[in-house]
Amino acid sequence: MLLVLGAPVNITKAQSRKDKLIDSLLKVMTIDEKIGQMTLFTSDWDVTGPTMRSNYKEDIRSGKTGAIFNAFTVKYNRELQKIAVEETRLHIPLIFGYDVIHGHRTIFPIPLGESASWDLDAIEKSARIAATEAAAEGINWTFAPMVDIGRDPRWGRVAEGAGEDTYLGSKIAAARVKGFQGNDLRNYNTIVACAKHFAAYGAAEAGRDYSTVDISENTLREVYLPPFKACADAGVGTFMTSFNEINGVPSSGNPFLLKTILKDEWGFKGFVVTDYTSINEMIPHGFAKDEKEAGEEALNAGVDMDMQGAIYYNHLKTSLSEGKVSMDEVNDAVKRILGIKYDLGLFEDPYRYLDAEREKNEIMRKENLDAAQDVARKSMVLLKNKNEALPLRKESSIALIGPLAHDQQDMIGPWSAAGDWKKAISLYDGIRMKLGSDAKIVYEKGCNINDDSTQYMARAIAAAGKADVVIMALGESAQMSGEAASRADIGLPGMQQQLFNEIIKVGKPVVVVLMNGRPLAIPELDRNANAILETWFSGTMAGAAIADVLYGDYNPSGKLTITFPRSVGQIPIYYNEKNTGRPFDANNKYTSKYLDLPNTPLYPFGYGLSYTTYKYSNFNLDKPYFNFNDSIHVSATVTNTGKRDGEEVVQLYIHDVTGSLTRPVKELKGFRKIFLKAGESKTVTFTLHASDLTFYNSKMKLQAEPGQFEVFIGSDSAEGLKGTFELAK
Ligand code: NOJ
């Protein structure tokens, strides 16, 4: 029985075809075949945890696994799909998953960097291109977007998300889902997305990966869940559970998260997959006594598919026979999984993603590389620019110094999928390409990224002495962020700080180009460098994009989406903190502060400079108050007061002055990225409704409360023009 269906005529008809097909399958499937659909195994390619199986091909053949990850290329996936479709009893196609996080072959900036562009169209486009390339290589499911709010820069996985803010994070989450999934999953160039890691993974205690999370339900619902809800609303097909526990319950055994919130409150119809062996991990968590019990907890909590743990595979049948789990739960899980396979068009044509011709044509096309370069430039954040040290003049002689200055390997960052670092453009090559053969540039490594050797330093110091300007490429290796890459010290690793200190003594202008997957605590760089450009890990086109910015062919417009602390001791530090009963007062000892550091960060959320300057004026509220059915318009005029054209991210924040529960000092509620020619002014107007002013009260009801609000329009979270209005009863 080969199940092939024609194209659906309309939505209701399509739905009924889908239901009919899935119901007919459920009727004939054995328990083993059902459990097989609920089982995801890695192929023998790049894995991030224990491999555990060598016989996955045999498992496909016997119908014991219906999903494979870490497998791509048309040749390889076709071979596996052929086994599923031609050699199994029911011919159900496989779904192929992979971590396509920031590009597939063409690598885009790490997601944290890309978020600093505040450019939703560019972000959606990068996901679209990633999906097109991945789909051309046989992949139909990405484990992205990662939408965990990251407020702790020690946590290496902040690199994979969109930063610390819930509002911005939700917009970016939806843009990424749209990019991956396109308008219709049946199109050959769309892949199903996965909102991960559900939930609150970013709240890990001490910023240590996989660590405990203990937060209030208000914080969970207000800070950590909205980006997931935005994914669900954007139609994301799958969710992945997180490794952490929340308030004593691991996510893979958490019915409150997976059933009450996700499947019931939000009406999510896709399927939930675990993270890598996270059902098994409920044993060391201390939540299940053995694998069988862990599997029961997981299924009863709402986990539909087990990633790599082989728990359902080994134990679910016994649990069913003992009545510990019900056949209804199993059927519901299988239905959800088959539903996504159907939506992808895999029943219609299991080989639709496996076209060798397309594979040849879609990968690393010129337009893909151009888009990667474009968004890379938009992602860069100018942190300091004293006396207009940047942009550089093309005639200046350059000493290019630092362990990342001629590095390709790290440019593509962590989670770089099938990206080939050998195709990445180093900063050195990017500058040479820009300046051509008469470039006056000398490269010296100066030191390694992360060891204590000083053998290269003297040469670097000598080179600095002979140049007009020094560019220092400093930061982390790609592997210092991402999964299992937390750091307790977030300064420059190895001898890089010492190298910088020595180079500064030479007395030449020093431009620092930072490459890193997290905020770094770099107060000395801020004090002594002439300019600092944050470039994250900006992907395949890194060097070319950085050179564009350094030489003024692109005027930087990125703004930080995560706070840069002065020191690790300030963490957790984020812009939308609560006030205290004793707010900071420099003249009063008994107020909230440190003895040895200011409370303020080194660079706040929303911050970023440009080669031009912007002035904000004419702040206006169209009325002093509004009621629940009405709205209020807030506007300001932004003028480009410098000599260059540029883009500015205009940001709107509110502060709910008094509430039945205390509210953050500021909350982002809107932004607009505008282009202004030199000398040009534009008025930007935002509309606020009562729904923009809501929060969860103590009864977990989402509501706005009447009262006074402050509202700010400005260029970052630390400053802005201010007004007040009232939400009337
Ligand atoms: C573990 C990671 O936490 C998750 O993000 C990833 O998708 C899986 N491994 C699969 O590689």
XYZ file of C-alpha atoms and ligand atoms in Angstrom:
740
model
C 0.000 0.000 0.000
C 1.863 3.118 -1.176
C 0.036 6.181 0.049
C -0.013 8.807 -2.618
C -2.528 11.595 -2.646
C -3.106 14.347 -5.164
C -2.968 18.084 -4.474
C -5.727 19.342 -2.177
C -8.410 21.487 -3.750
C -9.306 23.742 -0.860
C -8.550 24.012 2.819
C -11.526 22.086 4.174
C -11.116 19.402 1.588
C -7.393 19.280 2.253
C -8.059 18.956 5.968
C -10.439 16.101 5.434
C -7.993 14.335 3.094
C -5.320 14.754 5.724
C -7.535 13.444 8.524
C -8.698 10.565 6.388
C -5.196 9.516 5.504
C -3.927 9.765 9.058
C -6.954 8.020 10.551
C -6.651 5.210 8.057
C -3.001 4.794 8.939
C -3.656 4.846 12.674
C -6.142 2.014 12.212
C -3.596 -0.292 10.638
C -0.441 0.680 12.491
C 0.956 -1.739 15.066
C 2.054 -0.405 18.455
C 5.670 -0.777 17.358
C 5.029 1.233 14.215
C 3.351 3.966 16.215
C 6.245 4.121 18.645
C 8.539 4.195 15.626
C 6.922 7.404 14.450
C 7.529 8.850 17.903
C 11.230 8.056 17.701
C 13.956 10.320 16.321
C 17.492 9.004 15.876
C 20.652 10.687 14.707
C 22.434 9.368 11.682
C 26.114 8.786 12.194
C 27.010 12.374 11.280
C 27.877 15.208 13.610
C 26.184 14.656 16.918
C 26.009 16.724 20.077
C 25.507 13.936 22.569
C 25.821 10.189 23.012
C 25.295 8.347 19.711
C 23.934 5.176 21.310
C 22.898 3.507 18.048
C 24.732 2.146 15.104
C 21.814 0.332 13.522
C 19.548 3.244 12.670
C 19.147 2.002 9.112
C 17.785 -1.269 10.452
C 15.438 0.726 12.686
C 14.126 2.588 9.652
C 13.612 -0.663 7.787
C 11.651 -2.257 10.600
C 9.484 0.843 11.054
C 11.029 1.540 14.447
C 12.074 5.051 13.639
C 10.224 7.558 11.525
C 12.547 10.521 11.882
C 16.274 11.036 11.385
C 18.477 14.018 12.175
C 22.028 15.022 11.341
C 21.605 13.611 7.835
C 21.768 15.687 4.698
C 22.757 15.678 1.003
C 20.423 14.331 -1.597
C 22.397 11.146 -2.058
C 22.439 10.147 1.598
C 18.903 11.161 2.477
C 17.525 9.542 -0.667
C 19.106 6.270 0.388
C 17.456 6.509 3.822
C 14.115 7.685 2.453
C 14.117 4.815 0.008
C 14.391 2.348 2.867
C 11.413 3.965 4.626
C 9.229 4.269 1.577
C 10.068 1.049 -0.213
C 11.057 -1.412 2.462
C 8.706 -0.768 5.371
C 5.261 -2.280 5.719
C 3.356 1.023 5.587
C 5.744 3.057 3.443
C 5.538 6.094 5.727
C 8.190 8.648 4.712
C 10.890 9.861 7.075
C 11.217 13.438 8.204
C 14.821 14.746 8.250
C 15.806 17.251 10.953
C 18.957 19.318 11.329
C 20.228 22.335 13.260
C 19.922 24.947 10.546
C 20.399 27.847 12.929
C 21.943 30.739 10.995
C 22.273 29.467 7.481
C 22.885 26.049 6.008
C 25.836 26.292 3.590
C 25.844 30.087 3.274
C 26.354 31.093 6.866
C 24.716 34.251 8.172
C 25.685 36.088 11.375
C 24.936 34.244 14.595
C 21.319 34.895 15.603
C 22.311 37.236 18.444
C 24.251 39.327 15.953
C 21.492 39.265 13.384
C 19.018 40.438 16.013
C 21.150 43.573 16.454
C 20.061 44.615 12.954
C 16.508 45.125 14.265
C 15.626 44.449 10.636
C 12.790 41.936 10.531
C 12.763 41.694 6.746
C 16.467 40.918 6.580
C 16.094 38.362 9.373
C 13.170 36.665 7.634
C 15.132 36.624 4.410
C 18.131 34.954 6.001
C 15.888 32.188 7.373
C 14.266 31.889 3.925
C 17.649 31.386 2.260
C 18.750 28.945 4.950
C 15.563 26.953 4.354
C 16.017 26.973 0.593
C 19.568 25.663 0.853
C 18.702 23.087 3.504
C 15.646 21.888 1.596
C 17.791 21.436 -1.484
C 19.963 19.042 0.504
C 17.184 16.811 1.706
C 16.355 18.500 5.017
C 12.743 19.218 5.836
C 12.848 20.206 9.480
C 15.127 22.688 11.254
C 15.685 22.827 14.999
C 15.271 26.596 14.932
C 14.448 29.268 15.799
C 15.952 29.274 19.253
C 13.772 31.838 21.024
C 15.107 31.644 24.566
C 15.383 35.020 26.228
C 19.027 35.431 27.275
C 19.766 37.755 30.140
C 22.958 36.141 31.333
C 26.016 36.601 29.120
C 27.872 33.815 30.892
C 25.459 31.411 29.195
C 27.040 30.469 25.866
C 23.705 29.943 24.191
C 22.845 33.645 24.178
C 24.646 33.460 20.816
C 21.752 31.466 19.337
C 18.884 33.713 20.375
C 17.657 37.244 19.851
C 18.913 38.732 23.092
C 17.313 39.799 26.326
C 14.079 41.456 25.327
C 10.731 39.741 25.105
C 9.039 42.199 22.744
C 11.854 42.269 20.198
C 12.489 38.558 20.701
C 8.860 37.787 19.847
C 8.964 39.813 16.635
C 12.196 38.142 15.562
C 10.882 34.703 16.504
C 7.878 35.167 14.223
C 10.046 36.520 11.397
C 12.310 33.484 11.593
C 9.386 31.040 11.584
C 7.952 32.797 8.537
C 11.326 32.686 6.859
C 11.839 28.963 7.388
C 8.292 27.879 6.697
C 7.376 30.350 3.959
C 3.740 30.595 2.964
C 3.200 26.919 2.421
C 5.176 23.996 3.793
C 4.372 22.023 0.668
C 6.644 24.257 -1.381
C 9.881 22.454 -2.165
C 11.981 25.233 -0.599
C 10.282 25.456 2.799
C 11.116 23.479 5.902
C 9.205 23.093 9.130
C 10.558 25.158 12.017
C 10.935 24.211 15.685
C 10.512 26.705 18.511
C 13.102 25.830 21.124
C 13.887 25.307 23.948
C 10.544 25.229 25.680
C 10.978 26.826 28.176
C 13.024 29.276 30.209
C 16.306 27.543 29.316
C 17.965 30.967 29.341
C 17.185 31.460 33.022
C 19.748 28.804 34.025
C 21.169 29.568 37.443
C 24.649 31.105 37.313
C 24.547 31.096 33.524
C 25.757 27.502 33.557
C 24.346 25.479 30.700
C 21.646 22.912 31.599
C 21.416 24.357 35.114
C 18.324 24.713 37.306
C 15.642 27.310 36.679
C 13.540 28.631 39.528
C 11.323 31.538 38.521
C 7.842 32.787 39.283
C 4.961 31.975 36.966
C 4.685 35.704 36.244
C 8.271 35.841 35.014
C 7.767 32.658 33.032
C 4.651 33.979 31.319
C 5.790 37.546 30.859
C 9.459 37.227 30.019
C 10.154 33.744 28.708
C 6.976 32.466 27.039
C 5.895 35.256 24.659
C 8.484 34.492 21.951
C 7.195 30.894 21.950
C 3.630 32.129 21.718
C 4.705 34.314 18.797
C 6.066 31.195 17.065
C 2.830 29.315 17.714
C 0.833 32.240 16.344
C 3.090 32.323 13.278
C 2.181 28.679 12.645
C 5.373 26.946 13.750
C 5.025 23.203 13.179
C 7.060 21.856 16.083
C 8.324 22.687 19.562
C 11.383 21.312 21.353
C 11.488 20.869 25.119
C 14.395 22.319 27.066
C 16.975 20.466 29.150
C 16.296 22.440 32.322
C 13.818 21.963 35.087
C 11.516 24.805 36.044
C 10.544 25.073 39.692
C 11.288 21.392 40.250
C 9.811 19.929 37.065
C 12.019 19.094 34.032
C 10.516 20.444 30.817
C 10.249 17.028 29.190
C 7.995 15.890 32.025
C 6.061 19.102 32.451
C 2.336 18.822 31.646
C 1.741 22.408 32.738
C 4.041 23.660 29.999
C 3.310 21.162 27.260
C -0.366 20.460 27.779
C -1.930 23.257 29.791
C -0.111 26.127 28.133
C 1.071 24.923 24.734
C -1.564 22.477 23.562
C -4.618 23.755 25.475
C -4.201 27.507 26.048
C -2.395 28.164 22.772
C -4.139 25.454 20.756
C -0.866 24.158 19.245
C -1.579 21.415 16.710
C 1.967 20.434 15.687
C 4.226 18.045 17.599
C 6.602 18.355 20.544
C 10.047 16.785 20.319
C 12.444 16.520 23.239
C 15.948 17.863 23.233
C 18.768 15.344 22.897
C 18.133 12.503 25.412
C 16.256 14.842 27.709
C 13.722 12.172 28.712
C 16.625 10.016 29.957
C 17.980 13.036 31.820
C 14.946 13.138 34.069
C 16.700 10.365 36.013
C 19.762 12.417 37.082
C 17.392 15.372 37.549
C 15.845 13.203 40.267
C 12.386 13.246 38.699
C 12.061 9.653 37.463
C 13.478 6.497 39.005
C 14.229 4.711 35.746
C 13.893 5.001 31.979
C 10.467 3.441 31.820
C 9.074 5.858 34.370
C 10.779 8.772 32.601
C 9.057 7.776 29.359
C 5.691 7.653 31.092
C 6.237 11.099 32.623
C 7.177 12.433 29.202
C 4.248 11.027 27.246
C 1.761 11.967 29.931
C 3.219 15.469 29.971
C 2.688 15.864 26.227
C 6.006 14.885 24.597
C 5.231 13.457 21.166
C 8.685 12.520 19.910
C 11.779 11.295 21.742
C 15.051 12.675 20.386
C 17.798 10.090 20.526
C 16.977 8.735 23.980
C 15.371 5.462 22.769
C 13.076 5.631 25.757
C 9.812 5.306 23.876
C 11.565 2.799 21.634
C 12.609 0.582 24.546
C 9.872 1.042 27.137
C 6.643 2.534 25.872
C 5.115 -0.788 24.872
C 5.534 -2.117 28.400
C 4.116 1.098 29.858
C 1.086 0.696 27.594
C 0.551 -2.900 28.625
C 0.772 -1.867 32.294
C -1.761 0.906 31.733
C 0.745 3.608 32.781
C 0.102 5.482 29.565
C -2.918 5.342 27.301
C -3.311 4.459 23.649
C -5.113 7.787 23.231
C -1.940 9.648 24.173
C 0.064 7.564 21.718
C -2.473 8.089 18.940
C -2.518 11.819 19.566
C 1.276 11.988 19.321
C 1.384 9.923 16.120
C -1.394 11.984 14.598
C 0.513 15.192 15.228
C 3.718 13.787 13.732
C 2.028 12.342 10.655
C 0.187 15.652 10.317
C 3.456 17.544 9.905
C 4.749 14.969 7.429
C 1.552 15.448 5.503
C 1.829 19.247 5.622
C 5.325 18.969 4.181
C 3.875 17.090 1.232
C 5.904 13.995 2.041
C 3.028 11.573 1.567
C 2.371 13.050 -1.823
C 6.010 12.775 -2.860
C 8.519 11.477 -0.296
C 11.378 12.470 -2.622
C 10.289 16.056 -3.119
C 13.278 17.334 -1.146
C 15.663 15.024 -2.879
C 16.413 16.506 -6.258
C 20.098 16.430 -7.236
C 19.669 19.180 -9.800
C 18.223 21.568 -7.236
C 20.968 20.667 -4.786
C 23.533 21.773 -7.351
C 21.798 25.070 -8.077
C 20.591 26.353 -4.742
C 23.701 26.176 -2.603
C 25.770 29.322 -1.991
C 24.334 31.240 -4.899
C 25.664 34.739 -5.414
C 22.432 36.275 -4.143
C 22.630 34.148 -0.991
C 26.142 35.408 -0.305
C 25.074 38.998 -1.020
C 22.191 38.692 1.435
C 24.578 37.261 4.037
C 26.949 40.197 3.551
C 24.099 42.673 3.731
C 22.643 41.404 6.998
C 26.140 40.991 8.451
C 26.786 44.706 7.942
C 23.434 45.555 9.448
C 24.226 43.416 12.501
C 27.398 45.242 13.483
C 27.248 47.638 16.402
C 29.557 50.625 16.708
C 30.250 50.795 20.431
C 32.735 53.633 20.491
C 34.074 56.103 17.949
C 36.204 58.796 19.539
C 37.017 61.756 17.314
C 35.618 59.934 14.317
C 38.384 57.347 14.280
C 36.104 55.431 11.928
C 35.529 55.227 9.031
C 39.110 54.666 7.931
C 40.735 56.413 5.027
C 41.743 54.028 2.281
C 45.207 55.630 2.054
C 46.152 54.917 5.688
C 48.679 52.203 6.317
C 47.264 49.504 8.556
C 48.707 47.147 11.126
C 46.110 44.415 11.381
C 46.735 42.675 14.672
C 45.041 39.987 16.702
C 44.249 36.274 16.784
C 41.015 36.764 14.830
C 42.459 39.095 12.197
C 43.205 36.417 9.609
C 40.930 33.727 10.935
C 38.361 31.908 8.811
C 37.404 29.052 11.080
C 35.761 31.156 13.762
C 33.966 33.527 11.390
C 31.041 31.149 10.902
C 30.463 30.955 14.660
C 28.881 28.212 16.743
C 26.079 26.041 15.285
C 27.217 26.654 11.768
C 25.356 23.678 10.334
C 26.809 22.454 7.075
C 28.794 25.665 6.686
C 32.326 25.270 5.398
C 34.680 27.617 7.233
C 37.198 27.350 4.426
C 34.788 29.398 2.343
C 34.564 32.182 4.944
C 36.263 35.514 4.295
C 38.711 36.564 6.987
C 39.013 40.199 7.998
C 42.451 40.353 6.393
C 41.087 39.094 3.078
C 38.062 41.372 3.341
C 40.271 44.441 3.704
C 42.563 43.330 0.907
C 39.601 42.761 -1.371
C 38.367 46.252 -0.606
C 41.673 48.074 -0.964
C 43.045 46.116 -3.897
C 46.676 45.618 -4.719
C 47.939 48.892 -3.274
C 46.680 48.087 0.216
C 49.274 49.067 2.799
C 48.531 46.382 5.323
C 50.675 44.264 7.603
C 49.188 41.384 9.543
C 50.486 40.127 12.882
C 48.620 37.664 15.051
C 50.020 39.054 18.320
C 48.750 36.120 20.381
C 46.443 33.119 20.195
C 42.787 33.350 21.159
C 43.028 31.500 24.415
C 46.436 30.499 25.685
C 49.196 32.257 27.594
C 51.908 32.349 24.987
C 53.578 35.719 24.364
C 55.876 34.704 21.516
C 54.096 36.726 18.810
C 53.691 39.940 20.771
C 56.952 41.746 19.971
C 56.351 41.504 16.213
C 52.848 42.921 16.631
C 54.129 45.848 18.683
C 56.758 46.590 16.052
C 54.138 46.480 13.276
C 51.887 48.872 15.207
C 54.763 51.333 15.455
C 55.131 51.489 11.680
C 51.441 51.939 10.753
C 49.125 54.957 10.631
C 46.294 53.009 12.253
C 46.058 49.740 14.147
C 43.076 47.440 13.704
C 42.858 44.811 16.431
C 40.606 41.799 15.857
C 39.920 40.445 19.337
C 37.372 38.184 20.957
C 36.432 34.556 21.405
C 36.731 31.408 19.368
C 33.474 30.140 17.881
C 33.472 27.242 20.289
C 33.492 29.527 23.323
C 29.779 30.180 22.847
C 26.861 27.979 21.848
C 25.890 24.798 23.689
C 27.944 23.681 26.697
C 30.080 26.823 26.451
C 29.356 28.887 29.538
C 32.090 31.161 30.832
C 32.567 32.424 34.378
C 34.886 35.203 33.179
C 33.557 37.116 30.213
C 36.617 39.265 29.610
C 38.920 38.799 26.633
C 40.384 35.292 26.893
C 44.077 34.371 26.869
C 46.657 37.129 26.420
C 44.453 39.413 24.356
C 43.960 42.061 27.025
C 47.728 42.207 27.590
C 48.291 42.444 23.850
C 45.840 45.337 23.665
C 47.514 47.096 26.596
C 50.920 46.805 24.915
C 49.651 48.030 21.570
C 47.950 51.036 23.167
C 51.314 52.086 24.595
C 52.635 52.458 21.041
C 50.420 55.529 20.751
C 48.745 54.909 17.388
C 44.963 55.131 16.902
C 43.529 51.707 17.736
C 40.309 50.391 16.247
C 39.053 47.212 17.916
C 36.977 44.773 15.891
C 35.263 42.414 18.309
C 34.234 38.893 17.353
C 32.325 37.017 19.982
C 29.142 35.098 20.740
C 28.147 36.942 23.896
C 28.585 40.337 25.561
C 32.133 40.745 26.810
C 33.143 42.781 29.848
C 35.693 45.098 28.261
C 35.962 48.311 30.316
C 39.653 48.770 29.443
C 38.943 48.576 25.747
C 36.197 51.111 26.217
C 38.587 53.427 28.063
C 41.540 53.201 25.715
C 40.525 52.176 22.204
C 39.695 54.913 19.707
C 36.888 52.911 18.203
C 35.171 49.582 18.898
C 33.070 47.738 16.362
C 31.106 44.709 17.581
C 30.876 42.234 14.686
C 29.798 39.010 16.518
C 30.554 36.031 14.306
C 29.221 37.382 11.095
C 29.304 34.344 8.844
C 30.675 33.356 5.474
C 30.975 36.960 4.291
C 32.381 38.254 7.604
C 35.585 39.901 6.360
C 33.930 41.628 3.422
C 31.092 42.943 5.590
C 33.439 44.230 8.289
C 35.607 45.965 5.686
C 32.481 47.656 4.290
C 31.790 49.126 7.707
C 35.387 50.013 8.576
C 35.832 51.948 5.333
C 32.441 53.669 5.438
C 30.811 51.868 2.501
C 28.153 50.979 5.019
C 27.213 53.303 7.876
C 26.673 51.141 10.989
C 23.092 50.945 12.238
C 23.066 47.943 14.588
C 21.884 48.304 18.176
C 22.625 45.917 21.020
C 19.894 43.459 21.884
C 21.686 42.373 25.035
C 23.292 44.448 27.754
C 27.094 44.595 28.006
C 28.095 44.581 31.689
C 31.176 46.303 33.061
C 32.038 43.195 35.013
C 30.733 39.700 35.509
C 29.821 40.770 39.056
C 26.912 42.858 37.720
C 25.168 39.817 36.242
C 22.204 39.428 36.001
C 21.945 42.826 34.343
C 19.268 43.745 31.810
C 17.499 46.964 30.952
C 13.984 46.078 32.042
C 14.776 45.402 35.667
C 12.468 46.336 38.516
C 13.021 49.351 40.678
C 13.838 48.837 44.349
C 12.355 50.528 47.382
C 15.711 52.289 47.675
C 16.602 53.381 44.174
C 20.199 54.409 43.503
C 21.255 57.698 45.092
C 24.959 58.511 44.957
C 24.684 60.578 48.153
C 22.927 57.980 50.219
C 24.822 54.861 51.256
C 21.675 52.915 52.043
C 20.431 52.713 48.478
C 20.728 49.955 45.930
C 24.278 49.965 44.569
C 27.743 48.428 44.530
C 30.680 49.814 46.490
C 33.059 49.157 43.642
C 31.126 49.689 40.403
C 28.311 51.816 39.042
C 24.940 50.102 38.594
C 24.845 51.039 34.943
C 26.139 48.690 32.276
C 29.058 49.421 29.973
C 26.664 49.545 27.000
C 22.911 49.352 27.478
C 20.291 47.443 25.529
C 19.347 49.286 22.344
C 22.674 51.126 22.168
C 24.742 51.616 19.036
C 26.478 54.540 17.323
C 26.577 55.628 13.707
C 28.998 57.604 11.548
C 26.358 60.321 11.626
C 24.406 61.757 14.568
C 20.688 61.887 15.295
C 18.740 64.428 17.274
C 15.350 63.667 18.799
C 12.846 66.539 19.214
C 9.139 67.480 19.163
C 8.001 64.725 21.491
C 4.242 64.622 21.305
C 1.339 62.711 22.836
C -1.961 63.307 21.076
C -3.889 63.229 24.355
C -3.145 63.069 28.088
C -5.201 59.915 28.671
C -7.091 57.197 26.836
C -9.403 54.366 27.783
C -9.511 50.635 27.156
C -11.263 50.840 23.796
C -9.172 53.671 22.496
C -5.518 54.248 21.601
C -2.922 56.959 21.995
C -0.382 58.253 19.471
C 3.135 59.074 20.580
C 5.546 60.735 18.204
C 8.943 62.389 17.931
C 10.964 63.947 15.159
C 14.344 62.435 14.391
C 16.895 64.521 12.493
C 20.103 63.317 10.921
C 22.399 66.077 12.140
C 25.616 64.689 10.678
C 27.161 64.583 7.251
C 26.323 61.048 6.195
C 23.123 59.247 5.313
C 22.226 56.585 7.818
C 19.661 54.307 9.434
C 18.427 54.774 12.979
C 16.463 52.378 15.158
C 13.909 54.582 16.910
C 12.773 52.892 20.115
C 9.629 53.294 22.201
C 9.589 52.295 25.865
C 6.926 52.532 28.544
C 6.965 52.415 32.322
C 3.846 51.471 34.228
C 4.348 53.677 37.285
C 2.158 51.818 39.784
C 0.586 48.390 39.502
C -1.038 45.705 41.618
C 2.328 44.018 41.001
C 5.497 46.070 40.471
C 6.502 46.697 36.878
C 9.906 47.033 35.142
C 11.534 50.465 34.940
C 11.229 50.315 31.158
C 9.657 47.986 28.617
C 10.215 48.130 24.877
C 6.857 48.403 23.115
C 7.759 49.492 19.622
C 10.606 50.317 17.257
C 11.065 51.584 13.745
C 14.230 51.420 11.665
C 14.299 54.519 9.477
C 16.633 55.807 6.800
C 17.589 59.494 6.966
C 19.639 61.378 4.457
C 22.170 63.800 5.948
C 20.193 66.780 7.236
C 16.833 65.045 6.814
C 14.124 64.870 9.517
C 11.285 62.386 9.896
C 8.499 62.191 12.415
C 7.922 58.724 13.782
C 4.533 57.936 15.290
C 3.688 54.942 17.444
C 0.200 53.865 18.453
C -0.366 52.301 21.853
C -3.473 50.328 22.832
C -4.431 49.010 26.242
C -3.265 45.597 24.994
C 0.287 47.005 24.837
C 0.141 47.795 28.548
C -0.861 44.392 29.892
C 0.866 42.147 32.393
C -0.043 39.024 34.370
C -1.583 39.889 37.706
C -1.394 37.730 40.808
C -4.279 35.583 39.529
C -2.333 34.999 36.277
C -4.793 37.070 34.362
C -3.321 39.123 31.539
C -4.671 42.631 31.915
C -3.838 46.314 31.792
C -4.480 48.337 34.897
C -5.709 51.923 34.822
C -3.207 54.473 36.041
C -0.193 56.515 35.071
C 2.402 55.528 32.491
C 5.634 57.113 31.400
C 6.572 56.820 27.769
C 9.965 57.344 26.127
C 11.128 57.668 22.548
C 14.867 57.480 22.081
C 17.904 55.895 20.552
C 18.506 53.340 23.302
C 17.065 52.048 26.561
C 19.053 54.454 28.742
C 17.886 57.736 27.270
C 14.998 59.294 25.428
C 12.406 62.022 25.338
C 9.780 61.441 27.953
C 6.081 62.076 28.472
C 3.293 60.711 30.634
C -0.236 59.569 29.977
C -2.985 57.852 31.862
C -4.925 54.751 31.047
C -8.410 55.701 32.224
C -11.013 53.276 33.595
C 21.021 19.749 21.690
C 20.656 21.210 21.596
O 20.281 21.693 22.874
C 19.533 21.506 20.620
O 19.407 22.883 20.491
C 19.798 20.835 19.312
O 18.757 21.149 18.413
C 19.926 19.340 19.537
N 21.039 19.066 20.426
C 20.103 18.581 18.228
O 21.351 18.791 17.700
